[in-house]
C-alpha positions as semicolon CSV with decimal commas, in nm:
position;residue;x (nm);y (nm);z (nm)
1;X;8,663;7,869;10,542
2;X;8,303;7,928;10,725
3;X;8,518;8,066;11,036
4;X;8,707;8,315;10,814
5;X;8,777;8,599;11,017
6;X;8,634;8,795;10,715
7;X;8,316;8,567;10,677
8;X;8,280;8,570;11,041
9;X;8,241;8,944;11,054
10;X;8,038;8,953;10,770
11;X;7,809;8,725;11,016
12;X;7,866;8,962;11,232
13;X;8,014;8,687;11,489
14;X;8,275;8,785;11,692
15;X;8,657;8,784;11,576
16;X;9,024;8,803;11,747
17;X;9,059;9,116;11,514
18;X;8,858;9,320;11,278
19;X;8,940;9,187;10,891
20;X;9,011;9,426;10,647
21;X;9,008;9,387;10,257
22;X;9,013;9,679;10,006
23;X;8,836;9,763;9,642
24;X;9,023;9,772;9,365
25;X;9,316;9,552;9,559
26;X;9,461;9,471;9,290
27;X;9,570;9,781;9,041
28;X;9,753;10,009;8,913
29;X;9,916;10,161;9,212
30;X;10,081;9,749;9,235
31;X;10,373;9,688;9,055
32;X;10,296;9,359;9,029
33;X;9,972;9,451;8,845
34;X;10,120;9,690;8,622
35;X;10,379;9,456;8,506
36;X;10,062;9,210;8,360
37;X;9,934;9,470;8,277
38;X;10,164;9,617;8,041
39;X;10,140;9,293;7,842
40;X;9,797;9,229;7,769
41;X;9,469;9,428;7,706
42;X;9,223;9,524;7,995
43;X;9,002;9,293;7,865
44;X;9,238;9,019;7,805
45;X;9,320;9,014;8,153
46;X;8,982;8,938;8,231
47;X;8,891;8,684;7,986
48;X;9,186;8,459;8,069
49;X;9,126;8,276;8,405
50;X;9,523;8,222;8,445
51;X;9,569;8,564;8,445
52;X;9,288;8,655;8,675
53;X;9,373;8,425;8,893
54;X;9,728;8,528;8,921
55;X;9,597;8,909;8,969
56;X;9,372;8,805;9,233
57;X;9,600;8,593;9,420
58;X;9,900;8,821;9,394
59;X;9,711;9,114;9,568
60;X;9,611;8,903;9,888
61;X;9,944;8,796;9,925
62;X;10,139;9,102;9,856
63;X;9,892;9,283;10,118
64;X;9,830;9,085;10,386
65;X;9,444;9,149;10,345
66;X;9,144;8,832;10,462
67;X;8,985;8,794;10,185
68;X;9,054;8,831;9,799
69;X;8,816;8,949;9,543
70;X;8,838;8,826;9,242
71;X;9,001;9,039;8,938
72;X;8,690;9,090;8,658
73;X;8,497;9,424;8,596
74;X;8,126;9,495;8,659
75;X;8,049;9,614;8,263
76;X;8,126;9,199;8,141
77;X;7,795;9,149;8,249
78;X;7,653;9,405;7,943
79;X;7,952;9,333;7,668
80;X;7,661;9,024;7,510
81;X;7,368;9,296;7,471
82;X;7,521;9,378;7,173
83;X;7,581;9,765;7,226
84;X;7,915;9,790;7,124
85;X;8,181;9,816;7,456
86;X;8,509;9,890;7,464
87;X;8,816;9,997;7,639
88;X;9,033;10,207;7,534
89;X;9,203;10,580;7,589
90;X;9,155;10,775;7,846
91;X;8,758;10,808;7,878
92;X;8,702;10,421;8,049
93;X;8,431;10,206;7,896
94;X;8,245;10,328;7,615
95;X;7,956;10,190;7,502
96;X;7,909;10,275;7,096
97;X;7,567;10,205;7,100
98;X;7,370;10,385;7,429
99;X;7,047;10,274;7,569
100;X;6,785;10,583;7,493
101;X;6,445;10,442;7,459
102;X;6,252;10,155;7,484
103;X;6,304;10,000;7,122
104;X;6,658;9,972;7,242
105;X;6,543;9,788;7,552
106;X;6,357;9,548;7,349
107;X;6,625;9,489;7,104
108;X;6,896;9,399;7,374
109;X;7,064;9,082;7,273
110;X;6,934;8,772;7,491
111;X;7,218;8,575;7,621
112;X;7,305;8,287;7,859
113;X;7,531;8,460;8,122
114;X;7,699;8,063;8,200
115;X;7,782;8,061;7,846
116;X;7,891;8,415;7,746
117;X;8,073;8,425;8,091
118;X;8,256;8,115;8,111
119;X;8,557;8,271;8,178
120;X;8,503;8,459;8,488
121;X;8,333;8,136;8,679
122;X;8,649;7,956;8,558
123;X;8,869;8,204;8,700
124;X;8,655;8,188;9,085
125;X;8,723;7,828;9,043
126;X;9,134;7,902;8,982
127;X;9,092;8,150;9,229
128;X;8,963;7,941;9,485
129;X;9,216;7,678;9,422
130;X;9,491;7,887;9,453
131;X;9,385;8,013;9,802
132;X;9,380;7,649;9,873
133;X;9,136;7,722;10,194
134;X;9,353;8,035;10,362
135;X;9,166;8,291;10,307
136;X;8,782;8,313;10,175
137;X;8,734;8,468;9,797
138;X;8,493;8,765;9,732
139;X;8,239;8,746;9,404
140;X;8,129;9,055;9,253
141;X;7,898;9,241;9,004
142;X;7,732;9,544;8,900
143;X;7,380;9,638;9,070
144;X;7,087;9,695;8,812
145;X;7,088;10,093;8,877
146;X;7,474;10,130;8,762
147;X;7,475;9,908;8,510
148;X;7,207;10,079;8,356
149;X;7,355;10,403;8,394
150;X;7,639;10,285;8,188
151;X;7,426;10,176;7,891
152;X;7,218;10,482;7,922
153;X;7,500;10,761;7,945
154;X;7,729;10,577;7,720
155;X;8,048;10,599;7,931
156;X;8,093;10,722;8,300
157;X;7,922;11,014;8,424
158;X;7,883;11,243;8,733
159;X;7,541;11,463;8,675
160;X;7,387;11,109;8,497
161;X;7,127;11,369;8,317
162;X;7,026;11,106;8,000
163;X;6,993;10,813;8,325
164;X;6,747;11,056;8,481
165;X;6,617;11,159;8,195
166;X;6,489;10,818;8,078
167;X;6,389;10,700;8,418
168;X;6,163;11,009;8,396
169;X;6,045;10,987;8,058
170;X;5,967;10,645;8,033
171;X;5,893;10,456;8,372
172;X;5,753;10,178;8,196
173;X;6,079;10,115;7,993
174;X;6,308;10,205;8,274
175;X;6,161;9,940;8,471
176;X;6,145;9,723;8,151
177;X;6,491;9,779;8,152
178;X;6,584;9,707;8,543
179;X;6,425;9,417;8,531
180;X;6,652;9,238;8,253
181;X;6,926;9,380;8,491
182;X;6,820;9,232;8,793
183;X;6,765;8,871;8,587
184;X;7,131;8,888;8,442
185;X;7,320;9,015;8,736
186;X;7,118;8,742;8,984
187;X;7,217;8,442;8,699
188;X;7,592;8,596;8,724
189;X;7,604;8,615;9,079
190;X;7,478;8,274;9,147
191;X;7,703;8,133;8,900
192;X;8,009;8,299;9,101
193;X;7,849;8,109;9,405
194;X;7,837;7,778;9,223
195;X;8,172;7,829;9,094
196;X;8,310;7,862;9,470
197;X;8,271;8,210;9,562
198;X;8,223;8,288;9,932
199;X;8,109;8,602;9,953
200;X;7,897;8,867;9,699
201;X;7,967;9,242;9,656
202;X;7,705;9,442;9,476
203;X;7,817;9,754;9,337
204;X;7,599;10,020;9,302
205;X;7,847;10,310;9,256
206;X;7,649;10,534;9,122
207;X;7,306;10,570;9,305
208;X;7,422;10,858;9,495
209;X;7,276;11,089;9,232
210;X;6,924;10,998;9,290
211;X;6,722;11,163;9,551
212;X;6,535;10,991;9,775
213;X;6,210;10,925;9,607
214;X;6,361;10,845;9,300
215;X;6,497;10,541;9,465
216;X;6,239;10,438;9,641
217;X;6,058;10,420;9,260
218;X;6,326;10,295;8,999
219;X;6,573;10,111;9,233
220;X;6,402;9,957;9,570
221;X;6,202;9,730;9,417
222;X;6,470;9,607;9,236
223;X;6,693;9,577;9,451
224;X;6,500;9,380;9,655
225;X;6,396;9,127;9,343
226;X;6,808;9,111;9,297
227;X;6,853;8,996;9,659
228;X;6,595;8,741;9,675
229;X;6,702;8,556;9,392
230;X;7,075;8,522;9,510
231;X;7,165;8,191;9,671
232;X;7,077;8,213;10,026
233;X;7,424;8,113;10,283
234;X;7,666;8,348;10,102
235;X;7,705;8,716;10,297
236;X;7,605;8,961;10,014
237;X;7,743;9,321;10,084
238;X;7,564;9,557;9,942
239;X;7,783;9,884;9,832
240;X;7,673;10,244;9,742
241;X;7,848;10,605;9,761
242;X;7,681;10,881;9,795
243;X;7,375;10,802;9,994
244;X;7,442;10,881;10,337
245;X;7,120;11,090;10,296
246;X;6,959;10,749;10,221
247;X;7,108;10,477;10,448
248;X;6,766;10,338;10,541
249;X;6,662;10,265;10,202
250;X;7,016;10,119;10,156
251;X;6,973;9,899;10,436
252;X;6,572;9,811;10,363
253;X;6,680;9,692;9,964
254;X;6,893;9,431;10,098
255;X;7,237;9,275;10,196
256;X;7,428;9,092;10,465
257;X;7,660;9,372;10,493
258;X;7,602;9,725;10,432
259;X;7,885;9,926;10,260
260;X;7,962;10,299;10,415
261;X;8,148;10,553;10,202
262;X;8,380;10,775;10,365
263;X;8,122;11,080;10,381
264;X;7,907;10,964;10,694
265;X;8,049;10,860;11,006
266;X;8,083;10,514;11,057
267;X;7,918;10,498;11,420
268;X;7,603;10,698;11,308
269;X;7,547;10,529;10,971
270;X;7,556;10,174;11,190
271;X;7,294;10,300;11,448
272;X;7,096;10,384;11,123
273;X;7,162;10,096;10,927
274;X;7,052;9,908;11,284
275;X;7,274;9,637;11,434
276;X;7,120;9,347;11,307
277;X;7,315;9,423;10,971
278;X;7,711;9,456;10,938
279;X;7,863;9,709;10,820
280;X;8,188;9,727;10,593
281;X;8,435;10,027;10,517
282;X;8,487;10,364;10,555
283;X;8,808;10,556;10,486
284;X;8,889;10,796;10,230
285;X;9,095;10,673;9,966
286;X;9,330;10,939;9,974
287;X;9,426;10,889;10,301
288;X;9,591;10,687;10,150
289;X;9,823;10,901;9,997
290;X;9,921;11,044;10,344
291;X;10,185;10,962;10,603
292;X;10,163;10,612;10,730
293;X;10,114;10,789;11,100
294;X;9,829;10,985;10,957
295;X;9,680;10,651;10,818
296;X;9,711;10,473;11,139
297;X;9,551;10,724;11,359
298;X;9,229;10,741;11,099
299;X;9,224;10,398;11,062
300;X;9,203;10,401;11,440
301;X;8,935;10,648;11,462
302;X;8,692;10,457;11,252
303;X;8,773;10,119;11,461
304;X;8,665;10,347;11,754
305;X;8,361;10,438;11,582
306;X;8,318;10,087;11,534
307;X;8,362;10,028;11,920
308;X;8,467;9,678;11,906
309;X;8,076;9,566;11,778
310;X;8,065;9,255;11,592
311;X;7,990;9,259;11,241
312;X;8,274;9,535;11,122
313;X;8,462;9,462;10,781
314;X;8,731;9,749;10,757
315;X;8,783;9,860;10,389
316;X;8,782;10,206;10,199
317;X;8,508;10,391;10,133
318;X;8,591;10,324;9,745
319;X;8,875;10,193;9,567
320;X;9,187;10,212;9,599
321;X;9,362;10,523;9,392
322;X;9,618;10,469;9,111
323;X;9,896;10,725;9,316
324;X;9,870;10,517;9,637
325;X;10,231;10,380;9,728
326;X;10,177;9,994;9,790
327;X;10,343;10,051;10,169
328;X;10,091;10,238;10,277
329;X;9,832;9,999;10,205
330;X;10,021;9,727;10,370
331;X;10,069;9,982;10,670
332;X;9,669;10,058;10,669
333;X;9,629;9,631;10,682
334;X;9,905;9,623;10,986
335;X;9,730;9,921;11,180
336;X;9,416;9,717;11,110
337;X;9,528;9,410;11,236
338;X;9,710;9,586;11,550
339;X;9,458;9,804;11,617
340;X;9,161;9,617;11,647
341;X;9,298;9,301;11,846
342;X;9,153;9,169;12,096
């Protein structure tokens, strides 16, 4: 598995082709998915390892991708604290209970990730069996600013106003509150790794809304704690949108590989990132949605930006979109594959 064409990348060693995997793989836009789906709960596809396992392993197959990530959602991690998730309608996670102060950082429910979260380190371990060696299996989890940003807000947001609120009313409990992140999301990571994971993403979706020196305040320090507590020998990629105005600072908190969204150009962001990192993406989703002859000649104008370098891992610059027809992501994997040979 160490000479994974995906791993290998993510070493940023050199490969016959340039591997390509995609967020959110496995989904709606799959029939395969939806036909799970439409049997069971969100949240009882997740808490079965059978069933995330099947999910997972489904995806790779069905796409032709190198590597699999496993099927679980970053907000698990917070369900313990005790501030009342769920699923449900149309509005995505809610949480009954937001974070707003810093009595309701102290009064955060302590829990043992291991124990609480069982199921998902039993379902990298099905996982991982089921790929029986072929391809290398992706861990994942939520980075301390997002996560947060969900227990602040409530539910998703887009102008995060109570998340920047807090952070500016209350450094002390903001950071009070980081800081439990970064402990729980380390402990779930390395549990992943234990449980057979090859490679970590971190997702931090949402710290495109910060300026600058907010992040260099609230979230770099933190995200550097998070990365030097995760088990050394396992390529961590670290993914944000948003922050082309902030690449450095990406690159400076940590990660093996950096993630690009689809609003900077792949060949600049790389010269700023510096080439000792790799870097991993960056089309637009809903290119997606286009004609496969369109898809191939953007997915061949990023592997151009990409000039052949070692250390490229082609994916989207987010995930993949409910509407996408399932052909045209296998056509994006082909063009990938054909593309980039050498």
């Amino acid at each position: 598995m160490r000479n994974s064409t995906f791993l290998s990348a993510c070493r940023r060693e050199k490969t016959p082709y340039t591997p390509v995997w995609l967020m959110r793989q496995a989904g709606r836009y799959m029939e395969e998915y939806r036909k799970v789906r439409a049997r069971f709960a969100f949240l009882d596809l997740c808490r079965r390892p059978d069933l995330a396992c099947e999910i997972t392993v489904t995806a790779v197959e069905r796409l032709g991708v190198d590597a699999a990530i496993l099927f679980s959602d970053i907000l698990l991690l917070l369900e313990p604290l005790g501030r009342g998730l769920s699923y449900g309608g149309g509005d995505g996670p809610v949480f009954s209970r937001p974070v707003r102060g810093r009595a309701d950082v102290d009064a955060l429910r302590e829990f043992d990730p291991e124990e609480e979260l069982s199921f998902v380190y039993e379902a990298v371990r099905q996982s991982r069996a089921a790929l029986a060696g072929k391809l290398p299996l992706i861990g994942f989890a939520g980075a301390p600013f997002t996560l947060a940003s969900y227990l602040i807000e409530g539910r998703g947001s887009r102008p995060f106003v109570e998340t920047k609120r807090f952070l500016h009313a209350d450094g002390e409990a903001w950071h009070a509150l980081a800081a439990r992140l970064v402990d729980l999301v380390a402990r779930h990571i390395n549990a992943q790794i234990e449980a057979g994971a090859d490679a970590i993403q971190v997702f931090d979706s949402w710290v495109g809304c910060l300026a600058p020196e907010d992040y260099r305040a609230y979230v770099l320090p933190h995200m550097r704690e998070l990365f030097s507590r995760i088990q050394p020998g396992v390529p961590v990629i670290h993914f944000s949108t948003g922050t082309g105005g902030m690449i450095e600072l990406i690159r400076d908190a940590g990660g093996t590989v950096i993630g690009l969204d689809w609003r900077v150009d792949l060949d600049a962001a790389w010269r700023r990132c510096g080439y000792h990192v790799a870097v991993q993406g960056n089309l637009d989703p809903v290119v997606l949605l286009a004609s496969r002859a369109e898809i191939r000649r953007q997915a061949g104008e990023i592997l151009k930006r990409a000039a052949g370098r070692p250390g490229h891992v082609f994916n989207l610059g987010h995930g993949v979109l409910q509407q996408t027809p399932v052909e045209n992501v296998v056509a994006l994997v082909d063009s990938v594959h054909e593309l980039s040979s050498r």
